[in-house]
Coordinates of C-alpha atoms and ligand atoms in Angstrom, one line a residue:
M1 CA 13.7 20.5 -6.0
N2 CA 14.0 22.9 -3.0
P3 CA 10.1 24.5 -3.0
Q4 CA 8.8 27.4 -2.7
A5 CA 8.7 29.0 0.8
I6 CA 5.7 31.0 -0.2
T7 CA 2.1 30.2 0.4
A8 CA 0.4 29.7 -2.9
D9 CA -3.9 29.9 -3.7
T10 CA -3.3 27.3 -6.9
I11 CA -2.5 24.1 -7.2
R12 CA 0.2 23.9 -10.0
F13 CA 1.3 20.3 -11.9
I14 CA 1.5 18.9 -15.7
L15 CA -1.8 18.3 -16.7
N16 CA -0.9 15.7 -19.8
G17 CA 2.0 17.7 -21.2
K18 CA 1.0 21.0 -20.1
E19 CA 1.2 22.8 -17.0
V20 CA -2.4 24.0 -15.4
S21 CA -2.8 25.4 -12.2
F22 CA -6.4 25.3 -10.1
A23 CA -7.9 27.5 -7.3
V24 CA -9.8 24.6 -5.1
R25 CA -8.9 23.3 -1.8
P26 CA -6.3 21.0 -1.3
D27 CA -8.8 17.9 0.2
T28 CA -10.8 18.1 -3.0
T29 CA -10.4 14.9 -5.0
A30 CA -8.0 14.5 -7.7
L31 CA -11.5 12.9 -10.0
D32 CA -13.3 16.0 -9.3
L33 CA -10.5 18.4 -10.3
I34 CA -10.0 16.8 -13.7
R35 CA -13.8 15.5 -14.2
N36 CA -15.6 18.7 -12.6
H37 CA -12.3 21.6 -13.0
A38 CA -9.8 20.3 -16.1
H39 CA -13.7 19.3 -17.8
L40 CA -11.8 15.8 -19.2
V41 CA -14.5 13.3 -18.4
G42 CA -13.2 9.9 -19.4
T43 CA -11.6 9.5 -16.3
K44 CA -14.9 7.6 -14.6
E45 CA -16.1 7.2 -11.1
G46 CA -17.9 3.6 -10.2
C47 CA -16.9 2.8 -6.4
A48 CA -15.1 6.1 -4.9
E49 CA -13.8 4.2 -2.9
G50 CA -10.3 2.9 -4.5
D51 CA -11.8 -0.5 -6.0
C52 CA -12.9 -0.9 -9.5
G53 CA -10.2 0.6 -11.3
A54 CA -13.0 2.9 -13.4
C55 CA -11.0 6.5 -12.2
T56 CA -7.5 5.0 -12.9
V57 CA -4.6 8.2 -14.1
L58 CA -1.3 8.1 -14.2
V59 CA 1.0 10.2 -12.1
R60 CA 4.8 10.7 -11.7
R61 CA 6.3 12.3 -8.9
G62 CA 9.6 12.0 -10.0
D63 CA 12.9 11.2 -12.6
G64 CA 10.5 7.4 -12.4
P65 CA 7.9 5.9 -14.8
R66 CA 4.9 6.9 -14.7
Q67 CA 2.3 4.8 -12.6
A68 CA -0.9 4.5 -12.3
A69 CA -3.0 5.8 -9.3
N70 CA -6.5 6.3 -8.2
A71 CA -8.4 10.0 -8.6
C72 CA -11.3 8.7 -6.4
I73 CA -9.5 8.5 -3.9
M74 CA -6.0 11.4 -4.3
T75 CA -6.3 14.7 -3.3
A76 CA -5.8 17.5 -5.4
A77 CA -2.6 18.5 -2.3
Q78 CA -0.9 14.8 -4.2
L79 CA -0.6 16.6 -8.0
D80 CA 1.1 19.9 -6.4
G81 CA 4.7 19.5 -8.2
V82 CA 3.7 16.9 -10.1
E83 CA 2.6 14.9 -13.2
L84 CA -0.5 13.8 -13.9
T85 CA -1.9 12.2 -17.4
T86 CA -5.7 11.4 -18.2
V87 CA -6.6 9.0 -21.0
E88 CA -7.3 12.1 -23.1
G89 CA -3.2 12.9 -22.8
L90 CA -2.5 9.1 -24.3
K91 CA -2.9 10.2 -27.7
H92 CA 0.0 11.4 -29.7
N93 CA -0.4 13.8 -32.3
G94 CA -3.9 12.4 -32.4
V95 CA -2.6 8.9 -33.1
M96 CA -4.5 6.1 -31.1
T97 CA -1.3 4.3 -28.6
P98 CA -1.2 0.9 -29.7
L99 CA -2.4 0.0 -26.9
Q100 CA -6.1 1.6 -27.5
D101 CA -5.7 0.5 -30.9
A102 CA -5.3 -3.3 -30.1
M103 CA -8.0 -2.9 -27.0
A104 CA -10.5 -1.9 -30.1
S105 CA -9.6 -4.7 -32.7
N106 CA -9.1 -7.1 -29.9
G107 CA -13.1 -6.8 -28.8
S108 CA -11.8 -5.5 -25.4
S109 CA -14.5 -3.4 -24.3
Q110 CA -18.0 -3.7 -24.6
C111 CA -20.1 -0.8 -22.6
G112 CA -16.6 0.7 -22.3
F113 CA -16.9 2.0 -18.9
C114 CA -14.4 0.3 -17.0
T115 CA -12.3 0.8 -20.8
P116 CA -10.3 4.0 -20.1
G117 CA -8.8 3.3 -16.3
I118 CA -8.5 -0.7 -17.9
V119 CA -6.1 1.3 -20.3
M120 CA -4.3 3.0 -17.9
S121 CA -3.4 0.7 -15.7
L122 CA -1.9 -1.0 -18.8
T123 CA -0.3 2.0 -20.1
G124 CA 1.6 1.9 -16.5
L125 CA 2.4 -1.5 -16.9
L126 CA 3.8 -1.6 -20.4
E127 CA 6.0 1.9 -20.2
A128 CA 7.8 0.1 -17.4
S129 CA 8.0 -3.5 -19.0
A130 CA 8.4 -4.2 -22.0
E131 CA 7.5 -7.2 -22.2
P132 CA 5.7 -7.8 -19.3
E133 CA 4.7 -11.9 -18.6
E134 CA 1.4 -12.8 -18.4
E135 CA 0.8 -12.5 -15.1
A136 CA 2.5 -9.3 -14.7
I137 CA -0.8 -8.4 -17.2
H138 CA -2.9 -9.9 -14.3
D139 CA -1.6 -8.5 -11.6
A140 CA -1.7 -4.8 -13.8
L141 CA -5.3 -5.5 -13.8
A142 CA -5.7 -6.5 -10.2
G143 CA -7.9 -3.5 -9.2
N144 CA -9.5 -3.1 -12.5
L145 CA -13.1 -4.2 -12.8
C146 CA -15.0 -5.2 -15.8
R147 CA -18.2 -6.4 -15.3
C148 CA -19.0 -7.1 -19.5
T149 CA -16.2 -7.8 -21.4
G150 CA -14.5 -10.7 -19.5
Y151 CA -10.5 -10.2 -19.3
R152 CA -9.3 -12.7 -21.8
P153 CA -10.1 -9.9 -24.6
I154 CA -7.9 -7.5 -22.3
V155 CA -5.1 -9.3 -21.7
E156 CA -4.8 -10.4 -25.4
A157 CA -4.5 -6.7 -26.7
A158 CA -2.2 -6.1 -23.8
K159 CA 0.4 -9.1 -24.9
A160 CA -0.8 -7.5 -29.0
A161 CA 0.7 -3.8 -28.0
A162 CA 3.5 -5.2 -25.7
K163 CA 4.7 -6.7 -29.4
T164 CA 4.7 -3.6 -31.2
G165 CA 6.5 -1.5 -28.8
V166 CA 5.6 1.1 -26.7
R167 CA 6.3 4.8 -26.4
S168 CA 6.9 6.2 -23.0
P169 CA 7.2 10.3 -23.3
E170 CA 10.1 12.0 -22.2
P171 CA 9.0 12.9 -18.6
A172 CA 7.9 16.8 -18.6
D173 CA 9.9 19.4 -15.9
L174 CA 8.1 19.1 -12.9
P175 CA 6.4 22.6 -11.6
Q176 CA 7.7 24.3 -8.4
W177 CA 6.2 23.3 -5.8
H178 CA 5.1 25.2 -2.5
S179 CA 4.7 24.5 0.6
E180 CA 2.2 26.0 1.8
I181 CA -1.5 26.1 0.0
S182 CA -4.5 27.3 1.2
F183 CA -7.7 27.9 -0.5
D184 CA -11.4 28.4 0.7
G185 CA -10.4 27.4 4.3
S186 CA -7.7 24.0 3.5
V187 CA -4.6 24.4 4.6
L188 CA -2.0 22.2 2.6
H189 CA 1.6 22.6 4.1
Q190 CA 4.4 20.3 2.7
P191 CA 8.0 20.2 4.8
A192 CA 10.8 18.9 3.5
A193 CA 12.6 17.9 6.7
L194 CA 11.8 16.1 9.6
D195 CA 12.1 18.9 11.8
D196 CA 9.6 20.7 10.1
L197 CA 7.6 18.3 9.7
T198 CA 7.8 18.0 13.8
A199 CA 7.1 21.7 14.4
L200 CA 4.0 21.9 12.3
R201 CA 2.6 18.0 13.8
A202 CA 3.5 20.4 17.3
Q203 CA 1.7 23.6 16.5
Y204 CA -1.3 21.4 14.4
P205 CA -2.1 18.4 16.2
D206 CA -5.5 17.7 15.0
A207 CA -4.5 18.2 11.1
T208 CA -4.6 15.0 9.3
I209 CA -1.2 13.6 8.6
L210 CA -1.6 12.5 5.1
A211 CA 0.6 10.3 3.1
G212 CA -0.5 8.1 -0.3
G213 CA -4.2 8.6 1.2
T214 CA -5.6 5.0 0.6
D215 CA -7.0 4.8 3.3
L216 CA -7.7 8.2 4.6
G217 CA -9.1 8.5 1.1
V218 CA -11.5 5.5 1.7
A219 CA -12.5 7.4 5.3
R220 CA -13.4 10.8 3.0
A221 CA -15.4 9.7 0.6
D222 CA -17.2 7.5 3.6
Y223 CA -17.9 10.2 5.7
H224 CA -18.1 13.0 3.4
S225 CA -15.2 14.6 6.2
D226 CA -13.7 17.8 4.7
W227 CA -9.8 18.2 6.1
D228 CA -9.0 22.2 6.7
R229 CA -5.3 21.5 7.7
I230 CA -3.7 19.2 5.3
I231 CA 0.1 17.6 6.4
S232 CA 1.6 15.9 3.8
T233 CA 4.9 13.7 4.4
R234 CA 6.0 12.9 0.5
R235 CA 8.4 15.7 0.7
V236 CA 9.7 15.0 4.3
K237 CA 13.3 14.1 2.7
E238 CA 13.6 11.7 5.7
L239 CA 10.3 9.5 5.2
R240 CA 11.0 8.9 1.7
A241 CA 14.6 7.2 2.3
M242 CA 15.0 4.6 2.2
E243 CA 18.3 2.5 4.1
E244 CA 20.4 -0.5 3.9
T245 CA 22.9 -2.5 5.8
A246 CA 24.1 -5.7 5.8
E247 CA 21.6 -6.3 9.0
A248 CA 18.5 -4.8 7.4
W249 CA 16.5 -2.2 5.6
T250 CA 15.3 0.8 7.4
F251 CA 12.4 2.2 5.4
G252 CA 10.9 5.9 6.0
A253 CA 7.3 5.8 6.6
A254 CA 6.4 7.9 2.8
V255 CA 8.3 4.8 1.1
T256 CA 5.5 3.0 -0.4
W257 CA 4.3 -0.6 -1.1
E258 CA 5.7 -0.8 -4.8
E259 CA 9.5 0.7 -3.4
I260 CA 9.3 -2.3 -0.5
L261 CA 8.0 -4.8 -3.1
Q262 CA 11.2 -4.3 -5.5
T263 CA 13.6 -4.5 -2.4
V264 CA 12.6 -7.6 -0.4
R265 CA 11.9 -9.7 -2.8
S266 CA 15.4 -11.6 -3.2
E267 CA 15.5 -12.1 0.5
Y268 CA 11.6 -12.4 1.9
P269 CA 9.6 -14.7 -1.8
S270 CA 7.1 -14.6 1.0
L271 CA 6.5 -11.3 2.0
A272 CA 6.9 -9.9 -1.7
T273 CA 3.6 -12.6 -2.0
L274 CA 1.8 -10.7 0.4
I275 CA 3.3 -7.5 -0.7
R276 CA 2.2 -8.5 -4.3
R277 CA -1.0 -9.2 -2.9
F278 CA -1.2 -5.8 -1.1
G279 CA -4.6 -4.0 -3.0
S280 CA -3.6 -3.4 -6.5
T281 CA -1.0 -1.9 -8.5
Q282 CA -2.1 1.4 -8.2
I283 CA -2.5 1.0 -3.9
R284 CA 0.3 0.3 -4.2
A285 CA 1.8 2.8 -5.7
M286 CA 0.5 5.2 -3.6
G287 CA 0.0 3.4 -0.4
T288 CA 3.0 3.5 2.4
V289 CA 4.4 1.9 5.2
G290 CA 4.0 4.7 7.3
G291 CA 0.4 4.7 6.4
N292 CA -0.2 1.0 6.7
I293 CA 1.1 1.2 10.5
G294 CA -1.1 4.6 11.1
T295 CA -3.9 3.6 10.6
A296 CA -3.5 0.5 13.2
S297 CA -5.6 -1.6 11.2
P298 CA -6.5 -5.4 13.3
I299 CA -6.8 -6.6 9.4
G300 CA -3.7 -4.4 7.9
D301 CA -1.6 -6.7 6.0
G302 CA 2.1 -5.2 6.7
P303 CA 2.2 -5.8 10.6
P304 CA 1.4 -9.7 11.0
A305 CA 4.6 -10.0 8.7
L306 CA 7.1 -7.0 9.9
I307 CA 6.7 -8.1 13.3
A308 CA 7.2 -11.3 12.7
L309 CA 10.0 -10.8 10.8
G310 CA 11.2 -8.8 14.2
A311 CA 10.9 -4.7 12.8
S312 CA 10.8 -1.6 15.3
I313 CA 9.3 1.8 14.7
T314 CA 10.8 5.3 15.0
L315 CA 8.5 7.8 16.1
A316 CA 10.0 11.8 16.2
S317 CA 8.4 14.8 17.5
Q318 CA 10.0 18.3 18.3
A319 CA 9.9 18.4 21.9
N320 CA 11.3 14.6 22.5
G321 CA 13.5 14.0 20.1
A322 CA 13.1 10.8 18.5
R323 CA 12.4 7.0 20.1
T324 CA 12.4 3.6 18.8
L325 CA 10.1 0.6 19.7
P326 CA 9.8 -2.8 18.4
L327 CA 7.4 -2.5 16.2
E328 CA 4.3 -5.1 18.3
D329 CA 4.6 -2.8 20.7
F330 CA 3.2 0.4 18.8
F331 CA -0.5 -0.9 19.2
L332 CA -2.3 -1.0 22.6
D333 CA -5.5 -1.6 21.9
Y334 CA -8.4 -1.3 18.8
R335 CA -7.4 1.7 17.1
K336 CA -4.9 3.3 19.2
T337 CA -1.5 3.2 19.9
E338 CA 1.9 4.9 21.2
L339 CA 1.8 7.5 19.0
R340 CA 2.0 11.2 20.6
P341 CA -0.4 13.8 19.9
D342 CA 2.7 15.6 18.4
E343 CA 4.4 13.0 16.9
V344 CA 4.5 11.6 13.8
I345 CA 6.6 8.3 12.2
V346 CA 10.1 8.4 10.5
S347 CA 10.7 5.0 9.8
V348 CA 10.5 1.4 10.3
T349 CA 13.8 -1.3 10.4
V350 CA 13.4 -4.7 9.1
P351 CA 15.6 -7.4 10.0
R352 CA 17.9 -9.1 6.6
P353 CA 17.3 -12.8 6.7
K354 CA 20.3 -14.2 8.6
G355 CA 20.4 -17.7 7.3
G356 CA 19.2 -20.7 10.0
E357 CA 15.5 -19.2 9.6
E358 CA 12.8 -19.4 7.7
F359 CA 9.9 -17.1 7.4
R360 CA 6.3 -17.2 5.6
V361 CA 3.0 -15.0 5.7
Y362 CA -0.6 -16.3 4.3
K363 CA -3.2 -14.1 4.1
L364 CA -6.7 -15.7 3.8
S365 CA -9.2 -13.4 2.0
K366 CA -12.4 -13.3 0.5
R367 CA -10.7 -13.0 -3.0
Y368 CA -7.1 -13.8 -4.3
D369 CA -6.7 -9.7 -5.2
Q370 CA -7.6 -6.7 -4.0
D371 CA -9.4 -7.7 -1.0
I372 CA -8.8 -6.9 3.2
S373 CA -6.9 -10.4 4.5
T374 CA -9.3 -11.9 7.4
V375 CA -6.6 -13.5 8.9
C376 CA -2.5 -13.1 8.3
A377 CA -0.2 -15.7 9.5
A378 CA 3.0 -14.7 9.9
F379 CA 5.8 -17.2 11.4
W380 CA 9.3 -16.8 11.8
I381 CA 11.6 -19.4 13.3
A382 CA 15.1 -20.5 13.8
M383 CA 17.1 -23.4 14.5
E384 CA 19.7 -24.9 15.6
G385 CA 20.5 -28.0 15.0
S386 CA 16.6 -29.6 14.1
H387 CA 15.1 -26.8 17.1
V388 CA 13.4 -24.3 17.3
S389 CA 15.7 -21.9 18.1
A390 CA 13.5 -18.3 18.4
C391 CA 10.5 -17.9 17.3
R392 CA 7.8 -15.4 16.7
I393 CA 4.7 -15.8 15.3
A394 CA 2.1 -12.8 14.4
Y395 CA -1.5 -12.9 13.7
G396 CA -3.7 -10.2 11.3
G397 CA -7.8 -10.1 11.5
M398 CA -7.3 -12.6 15.5
A399 CA -8.1 -9.6 18.0
A400 CA -9.1 -6.0 18.4
I401 CA -4.7 -5.2 16.8
P402 CA -1.8 -7.6 15.2
K403 CA -0.6 -9.1 17.8
R404 CA 2.5 -12.3 18.2
A405 CA 0.9 -15.6 19.4
K406 CA 3.7 -16.0 22.2
T407 CA 1.9 -19.3 24.0
M408 CA 2.4 -20.4 20.9
E409 CA 5.7 -19.5 20.0
N410 CA 6.3 -21.3 23.6
K411 CA 5.0 -24.5 22.7
L412 CA 7.3 -24.8 20.2
L413 CA 11.0 -23.3 21.2
G414 CA 13.5 -25.7 22.3
R415 CA 11.2 -28.2 20.0
E416 CA 11.4 -30.1 16.7
L417 CA 9.0 -28.8 14.3
D418 CA 6.7 -32.0 13.9
S419 CA 4.0 -33.1 14.5
D420 CA 3.5 -34.0 18.0
S421 CA 5.4 -29.6 18.6
V422 CA 2.7 -28.3 16.2
A423 CA -0.3 -29.9 17.8
D424 CA 0.7 -28.2 20.8
A425 CA 1.0 -24.9 19.4
V426 CA -2.2 -25.2 17.8
H427 CA -4.1 -26.5 21.1
S428 CA -2.8 -23.0 22.7
L429 CA -3.7 -21.4 20.2
H430 CA -7.3 -20.2 22.7
D431 CA -4.8 -19.3 25.2
D432 CA -3.1 -15.8 23.1
F433 CA -7.2 -14.9 20.5
S434 CA -10.8 -14.7 21.0
P435 CA -11.4 -13.5 17.5
L436 CA -14.4 -11.9 16.8
S437 CA -17.7 -13.2 14.3
D438 CA -17.3 -10.8 11.0
W439 CA -18.6 -10.7 7.4
R440 CA -15.7 -11.3 6.4
G441 CA -15.4 -14.7 8.6
S442 CA -16.8 -16.2 12.2
A443 CA -14.9 -16.8 14.9
A444 CA -14.8 -20.1 14.4
Y445 CA -13.8 -20.2 11.2
R446 CA -10.7 -17.4 12.1
M447 CA -9.6 -20.0 14.9
Q448 CA -10.1 -22.8 13.1
T449 CA -7.6 -21.6 9.7
A450 CA -5.4 -20.2 12.1
K451 CA -4.6 -22.8 13.6
A452 CA -4.2 -25.0 10.2
L453 CA -1.6 -21.8 9.3
L454 CA 0.4 -23.2 11.9
E455 CA 0.1 -26.9 10.1
R456 CA 0.9 -25.3 6.8
F457 CA 3.7 -23.8 7.9
A458 CA 5.6 -27.0 9.2
R459 CA 4.0 -28.7 6.1
D460 CA 5.8 -26.3 4.1
L461 CA 9.1 -26.6 5.0
K462 CA 9.5 -29.5 4.3
G463 CA 8.2 -29.6 1.0
E464 CA 5.2 -31.5 1.6
A465 CA 2.2 -28.9 0.9
V466 CA 0.9 -29.0 -2.5
E467 CA 0.7 -25.9 -3.9
V468 CA -3.5 -25.6 -4.6
M469 CA -3.3 -21.4 -5.3
A470 CA 0.1 -19.4 -3.9
L471 CA -1.5 -18.3 -0.3
Ligands
FAD501 C1 -8.8 -0.7 -2.6 C2 -7.6 -0.7 -1.3 C3 -7.4 -2.1 -1.2 C4 -6.3 -2.2 0.2 N1 -6.4 -3.1 0.2 C5 -4.8 -3.8 1.6 C6 -4.8 -4.5 1.8 O1 -4.2 -6.2 1.0 N2 -3.7 -4.9 3.1 C7 -3.7 -3.9 3.7 O2 -3.0 -3.7 4.6 N3 -4.1 -2.3 3.4 C8 -4.6 -2.3 2.3 N4 -5.2 -1.6 1.9 C9 -5.2 0.3 3.3 C10 -4.5 0.9 2.7 O3 -4.3 0.7 1.7 C11 -3.2 0.5 3.6 O4 -2.9 1.3 4.6 C12 -1.7 1.8 3.2 O5 -0.6 1.1 3.3 C13 -1.9 2.9 3.5 O6 -1.3 4.1 3.3 P1 -1.8 5.4 3.4 O7 0.1 5.7 3.0 O8 -2.3 5.5 1.5 O9 -1.8 6.0 4.1 P2 -2.8 7.9 4.4 O10 -4.2 7.3 4.1 O11 -1.9 9.1 3.6 O12 -2.8 7.1 6.0 C14 -3.2 6.4 7.0 C15 -3.4 6.7 8.3 O13 -2.3 7.1 8.7 C16 -1.4 7.8 9.6 N5 -0.2 8.8 9.0 C17 0.6 7.9 7.8 N6 1.6 8.7 7.6 C18 2.1 9.1 8.8 C19 2.9 9.8 9.6 N7 4.6 9.3 9.2 N8 3.5 9.4 10.7 C20 1.8 9.3 11.9 N9 0.9 9.2 11.1 C21 0.8 8.8 9.8 C22 -2.8 9.1 8.6 O14 -2.8 10.3 9.3 C23 -4.1 8.3 8.7 O15 -4.6 8.1 10.0 C24 -5.8 -0.6 1.1 C25 -6.6 0.3 1.0 C26 -7.8 0.2 -0.6 C27 -8.5 1.5 -0.4
FES502 S1 -13.7 5.2 -8.7 FE1 -13.4 3.2 -8.3 S2 -11.1 3.4 -8.4 FE2 -11.6 5.0 -8.5
FES503 S1 -16.8 -2.9 -21.0 FE1 -17.9 -2.3 -19.5 S2 -17.5 -2.4 -17.2 FE2 -15.5 -3.4 -19.1

């Protein structure tokens, strides 16, 4: 659908089946809009940082299913032209859904504060998959904290509801969206094409480039910052594109982690396991690959994996057109990147496996689900006969940027991957990294686990590692 090329002063969307419009600043949080402007208070605020799931709502942004998302870190800007369902919109003709019934009859709620969010997350799951495995139910709940009930009765309710069949309402006709919305000093631009995006970027280099908002939303809540000018990437067709050739996938910068997970799952199962641990269902539905790279966190999970896979990144500006560089060269220093003030990230190209290669990525975090890495280690090797002919090893959490362990790589090249070469490589890690201590882990812990992960990789390839817990 093309935008209405006029400036509007309201955000228009479908709310619980009805078209609504609100005159609010585009940088208002969706949670504020829902609770304080639409007066629907079933959606709760717990952490305000995307961690607890109390604010979970369902969002449909196109033809796809309704997806769970965190209203606390979403902005009104992201609601324009979408379908939003809050817990008040689940009942059909005044009757609770089978899931709500099952939650009530299974004793799945005590104080009830988390319950609307849990119902929304599980509704998203049951609509996408009629008979989910137990593991999928746990996945769907990874972003929802319940401090009193315990999860067993909640999981039982989900299973019981799945047996009765879940009604997925017909998608509503989405309202026309606007290329520009301006209210009370905050302006939202929604370009539809890359040329328009780069033109806006050149004109407003200080504007906030907004993708899924899962990093920006947290920063905004932490620092109480306002965004007076937002340029959204989510309607830019080049940034939403996914291309596939025999050699590689190219993911537009605004492609979400959930979409990438579905694409890479069969060819890179280890990458799929990492993405499955990326935040929660809510975060993966909104968070994009471009945002993960753009935020340039030293502990982001995407970059080490993508660097080890040999990914490249394409940037573009109005003045100089497009340029492509290896992803590892994008990161310069702590939160400093190659991105120039007038540039945007267009896409990331990831080579597909050619055969004769091995790839594994391991994430160490304090909690298995919904946590950022302390150390993330990604290993890619190609073998010729029994010898390592090429290799890329990248770590997150070990330096100010996600970075390759080049000395370690050189210790393995041309050799068998045996205990001698691995021991040499492990000892050389001090030449590549001097990690910092922080509350996630001391420098010594990081160094020791980073070494152990290479040993783990070598043992995994030989089928020796005991799978205590999927790393
Ligand atoms: C609860 C929670 C859990 C999380 N868990 C993880 C995790 O497990 N692993 C992990 O790595 N991260 C995690 N994150 C961080 C975040 O979800 C990811 O970094 C995500 O990929 C960011 O994407 P986004 O689209 O939401 O980015 P946004 O927040 O929209 O943007 C992030 C930055 O990138 C810039 N940007 C976005 N797109 C472009 C573009 N096309 N061109 C130029 N700049 C651009 C923005 O201006 C901004 O500076 C978590 C976040 C939360 C809130
Ligand atoms: S309020 Fe906790 S995730 Fe939104
Ligand atoms: S029922 Fe109290 S937090 Fe879940």
